[in-house]
């Protein structure tokens, strides 16, 4: 959307994602990530960790259920979304401001680990076989050209 601050953060999950449901039944998963900058110190010829930044994240609906089922504490993730600022006043009258990330995309970082994906069908459907077989819900399979063939038009998404 126009006017939003979109950022990408790489960090580690501080806790397991917490899955809850709104009164209307919409799933929401909340999780926090810690992102720690590293710089190379020429004097010591080694890496130094900077101050960790902790960021609260939320993701909604089927995506929330996927995140809660797939990610755990300590998982290194790449998160992209809209940065939101929220101000409030504590019971003691102190004014506070927090920054939160409305997640648009999240996935495991694969620099130091591997992942096995299970592709699902349409939102709300149970995950299907990961081989892209008929009815498997693989959105790329229908759009993929056969070897040596080019797209006649843009893929239908």
mmCIF file of C-alpha atoms in Angstrom:
data_model
loop_
_atom_site.group_PDB
_atom_site.id
_atom_site.type_symbol
_atom_site.label_atom_id
_atom_site.label_comp_id
_atom_site.label_asym_id
_atom_site.label_seq_id
_atom_site.Cartn_x
_atom_site.Cartn_y
_atom_site.Cartn_z
ATOM 1 C CA UNK A 1 0.000 0.000 0.000
ATOM 2 C CA UNK A 2 1.097 3.532 -0.614
ATOM 3 C CA UNK A 3 2.746 5.370 2.234
ATOM 4 C CA UNK A 4 3.798 2.309 4.223
ATOM 5 C CA UNK A 5 7.358 1.730 5.350
ATOM 6 C CA UNK A 6 8.320 -1.700 4.042
ATOM 7 C CA UNK A 7 11.412 -3.330 5.525
ATOM 8 C CA UNK A 8 13.232 -6.645 5.400
ATOM 9 C CA UNK A 9 14.826 -8.005 8.555
ATOM 10 C CA UNK A 10 17.010 -11.075 9.039
ATOM 11 C CA UNK A 11 17.120 -12.441 12.559
ATOM 12 C CA UNK A 12 16.369 -15.305 14.919
ATOM 13 C CA UNK A 13 13.038 -16.159 16.526
ATOM 14 C CA UNK A 14 13.178 -15.336 20.233
ATOM 15 C CA UNK A 15 10.292 -17.709 21.095
ATOM 16 C CA UNK A 16 7.990 -20.133 19.295
ATOM 17 C CA UNK A 17 5.269 -18.285 17.347
ATOM 18 C CA UNK A 18 2.105 -17.851 19.428
ATOM 19 C CA UNK A 19 -1.031 -18.783 17.482
ATOM 20 C CA UNK A 20 -4.362 -17.293 18.565
ATOM 21 C CA UNK A 21 -7.762 -16.752 17.012
ATOM 22 C CA UNK A 22 -9.878 -13.608 16.947
ATOM 23 C CA UNK A 23 -13.536 -13.813 18.064
ATOM 24 C CA UNK A 24 -14.492 -13.993 14.365
ATOM 25 C CA UNK A 25 -12.194 -17.007 13.903
ATOM 26 C CA UNK A 26 -9.258 -15.389 12.059
ATOM 27 C CA UNK A 27 -5.892 -16.897 12.980
ATOM 28 C CA UNK A 28 -3.057 -14.595 14.033
ATOM 29 C CA UNK A 29 0.481 -15.660 14.884
ATOM 30 C CA UNK A 30 2.717 -13.333 16.844
ATOM 31 C CA UNK A 31 6.447 -13.786 17.183
ATOM 32 C CA UNK A 32 9.539 -11.747 17.989
ATOM 33 C CA UNK A 33 12.820 -11.746 16.156
ATOM 34 C CA UNK A 34 16.215 -10.563 17.323
ATOM 35 C CA UNK A 35 18.497 -9.023 14.730
ATOM 36 C CA UNK A 36 22.071 -8.365 15.766
ATOM 37 C CA UNK A 37 24.406 -6.358 13.505
ATOM 38 C CA UNK A 38 27.973 -7.641 13.150
ATOM 39 C CA UNK A 39 30.991 -5.596 12.172
ATOM 40 C CA UNK A 40 34.557 -6.593 11.527
ATOM 41 C CA UNK A 41 37.029 -5.037 13.967
ATOM 42 C CA UNK A 42 40.391 -4.576 12.215
ATOM 43 C CA UNK A 43 42.198 -4.016 15.522
ATOM 44 C CA UNK A 44 41.240 -7.410 16.954
ATOM 45 C CA UNK A 45 40.933 -9.057 13.529
ATOM 46 C CA UNK A 46 37.554 -10.475 14.575
ATOM 47 C CA UNK A 47 33.820 -9.938 14.412
ATOM 48 C CA UNK A 48 31.961 -7.867 17.013
ATOM 49 C CA UNK A 49 28.267 -8.081 17.725
ATOM 50 C CA UNK A 50 26.371 -4.826 17.990
ATOM 51 C CA UNK A 51 23.280 -4.162 20.074
ATOM 52 C CA UNK A 52 20.435 -6.562 19.291
ATOM 53 C CA UNK A 53 17.181 -5.139 17.950
ATOM 54 C CA UNK A 54 14.018 -6.984 18.995
ATOM 55 C CA UNK A 55 11.008 -6.645 16.706
ATOM 56 C CA UNK A 56 7.478 -7.944 17.300
ATOM 57 C CA UNK A 57 5.819 -9.431 14.222
ATOM 58 C CA UNK A 58 2.294 -10.547 13.392
ATOM 59 C CA UNK A 59 0.942 -12.589 10.507
ATOM 60 C CA UNK A 60 -2.699 -13.451 9.766
ATOM 61 C CA UNK A 61 -5.051 -16.207 8.588
ATOM 62 C CA UNK A 62 -3.755 -19.380 6.909
ATOM 63 C CA UNK A 63 -0.302 -17.799 6.749
ATOM 64 C CA UNK A 64 -0.374 -17.577 10.564
ATOM 65 C CA UNK A 65 -1.155 -21.276 10.888
ATOM 66 C CA UNK A 66 1.679 -22.139 8.464
ATOM 67 C CA UNK A 67 4.138 -20.011 10.448
ATOM 68 C CA UNK A 68 3.087 -21.522 13.785
ATOM 69 C CA UNK A 69 3.461 -25.046 12.391
ATOM 70 C CA UNK A 70 6.768 -24.428 10.599
ATOM 71 C CA UNK A 71 8.930 -22.075 12.671
ATOM 72 C CA UNK A 72 10.355 -22.533 16.169
ATOM 73 C CA UNK A 73 12.466 -20.624 18.671
ATOM 74 C CA UNK A 74 15.991 -20.039 17.378
ATOM 75 C CA UNK A 75 15.080 -20.398 13.694
ATOM 76 C CA UNK A 76 16.912 -17.868 11.532
ATOM 77 C CA UNK A 77 14.308 -16.134 9.362
ATOM 78 C CA UNK A 78 13.948 -13.474 6.708
ATOM 79 C CA UNK A 79 10.894 -11.312 7.383
ATOM 80 C CA UNK A 80 9.495 -8.625 5.104
ATOM 81 C CA UNK A 81 6.535 -6.409 5.886
ATOM 82 C CA UNK A 82 5.109 -3.040 6.815
ATOM 83 C CA UNK A 83 6.700 -1.322 9.805
ATOM 84 C CA UNK A 84 4.066 0.170 12.113
ATOM 85 C CA UNK A 85 4.514 2.579 15.005
ATOM 86 C CA UNK A 86 2.136 2.501 17.953
ATOM 87 C CA UNK A 87 2.178 4.889 20.919
ATOM 88 C CA UNK A 88 0.491 4.294 24.260
ATOM 89 C CA UNK A 89 0.559 5.395 27.872
ATOM 90 C CA UNK A 90 1.365 3.030 30.749
ATOM 91 C CA UNK A 91 -0.665 2.814 33.975
ATOM 92 C CA UNK A 92 2.049 4.974 35.565
ATOM 93 C CA UNK A 93 1.474 7.717 32.954
ATOM 94 C CA UNK A 94 4.668 7.057 30.954
ATOM 95 C CA UNK A 95 4.391 7.536 27.211
ATOM 96 C CA UNK A 96 5.838 4.680 25.159
ATOM 97 C CA UNK A 97 6.266 3.982 21.479
ATOM 98 C CA UNK A 98 6.704 0.515 20.008
ATOM 99 C CA UNK A 99 7.475 -0.628 16.490
ATOM 100 C CA UNK A 100 5.844 -3.727 15.071
ATOM 101 C CA UNK A 101 6.037 -5.515 11.751
ATOM 102 C CA UNK A 102 2.893 -6.570 9.853
ATOM 103 C CA UNK A 103 4.362 -9.539 8.015
ATOM 104 C CA UNK A 104 3.868 -9.917 4.291
ATOM 105 C CA UNK A 105 6.528 -12.614 3.758
ATOM 106 C CA UNK A 106 8.494 -14.834 6.127
ATOM 107 C CA UNK A 107 10.667 -17.848 5.620
ATOM 108 C CA UNK A 108 13.647 -19.669 7.035
ATOM 109 C CA UNK A 109 17.071 -18.304 6.123
ATOM 110 C CA UNK A 110 18.994 -21.088 4.420
ATOM 111 C CA UNK A 111 22.574 -19.835 4.755
ATOM 112 C CA UNK A 112 23.345 -22.181 7.654
ATOM 113 C CA UNK A 113 20.465 -24.677 7.482
ATOM 114 C CA UNK A 114 18.158 -26.542 5.128
ATOM 115 C CA UNK A 115 14.380 -26.800 4.911
ATOM 116 C CA UNK A 116 11.913 -29.234 3.387
ATOM 117 C CA UNK A 117 8.826 -27.574 1.941
ATOM 118 C CA UNK A 118 5.334 -28.991 1.698
ATOM 119 C CA UNK A 119 3.251 -27.156 -0.857
ATOM 120 C CA UNK A 120 -0.394 -26.624 -0.064
ATOM 121 C CA UNK A 121 -3.510 -25.948 -2.059
ATOM 122 C CA UNK A 122 -5.778 -22.956 -1.858
ATOM 123 C CA UNK A 123 -5.939 -21.102 1.479
ATOM 124 C CA UNK A 124 -7.827 -23.111 4.060
ATOM 125 C CA UNK A 125 -7.085 -26.463 2.422
ATOM 126 C CA UNK A 126 -4.896 -29.122 3.958
ATOM 127 C CA UNK A 127 -1.367 -29.340 2.536
ATOM 128 C CA UNK A 128 -1.068 -31.701 -0.416
ATOM 129 C CA UNK A 129 1.747 -33.805 -1.808
ATOM 130 C CA UNK A 130 4.908 -31.832 -2.454
ATOM 131 C CA UNK A 131 5.571 -33.314 -5.885
ATOM 132 C CA UNK A 132 3.233 -30.941 -7.751
ATOM 133 C CA UNK A 133 0.963 -33.800 -8.875
ATOM 134 C CA UNK A 134 -2.474 -33.049 -10.228
ATOM 135 C CA UNK A 135 -4.541 -31.436 -7.499
ATOM 136 C CA UNK A 136 -1.383 -30.697 -5.515
ATOM 137 C CA UNK A 137 -2.010 -26.973 -5.613
ATOM 138 C CA UNK A 138 1.382 -26.046 -7.080
ATOM 139 C CA UNK A 139 0.756 -22.559 -8.547
ATOM 140 C CA UNK A 140 4.011 -22.687 -10.540
ATOM 141 C CA UNK A 141 3.371 -26.029 -12.250
ATOM 142 C CA UNK A 142 0.609 -24.732 -14.531
ATOM 143 C CA UNK A 143 2.637 -21.677 -15.514
ATOM 144 C CA UNK A 144 5.941 -23.444 -16.144
ATOM 145 C CA UNK A 145 6.873 -23.825 -19.836
ATOM 146 C CA UNK A 146 8.242 -27.115 -21.048
ATOM 147 C CA UNK A 147 11.984 -27.147 -21.873
ATOM 148 C CA UNK A 148 12.822 -24.868 -24.796
ATOM 149 C CA UNK A 149 9.345 -23.287 -24.772
ATOM 150 C CA UNK A 150 8.676 -19.637 -23.870
ATOM 151 C CA UNK A 151 5.626 -18.124 -22.163
ATOM 152 C CA UNK A 152 3.038 -16.947 -24.670
ATOM 153 C CA UNK A 153 1.856 -14.435 -22.069
ATOM 154 C CA UNK A 154 2.479 -13.596 -18.446
ATOM 155 C CA UNK A 155 1.641 -16.356 -15.935
ATOM 156 C CA UNK A 156 -1.949 -16.192 -14.561
ATOM 157 C CA UNK A 157 -1.176 -14.616 -11.164
#
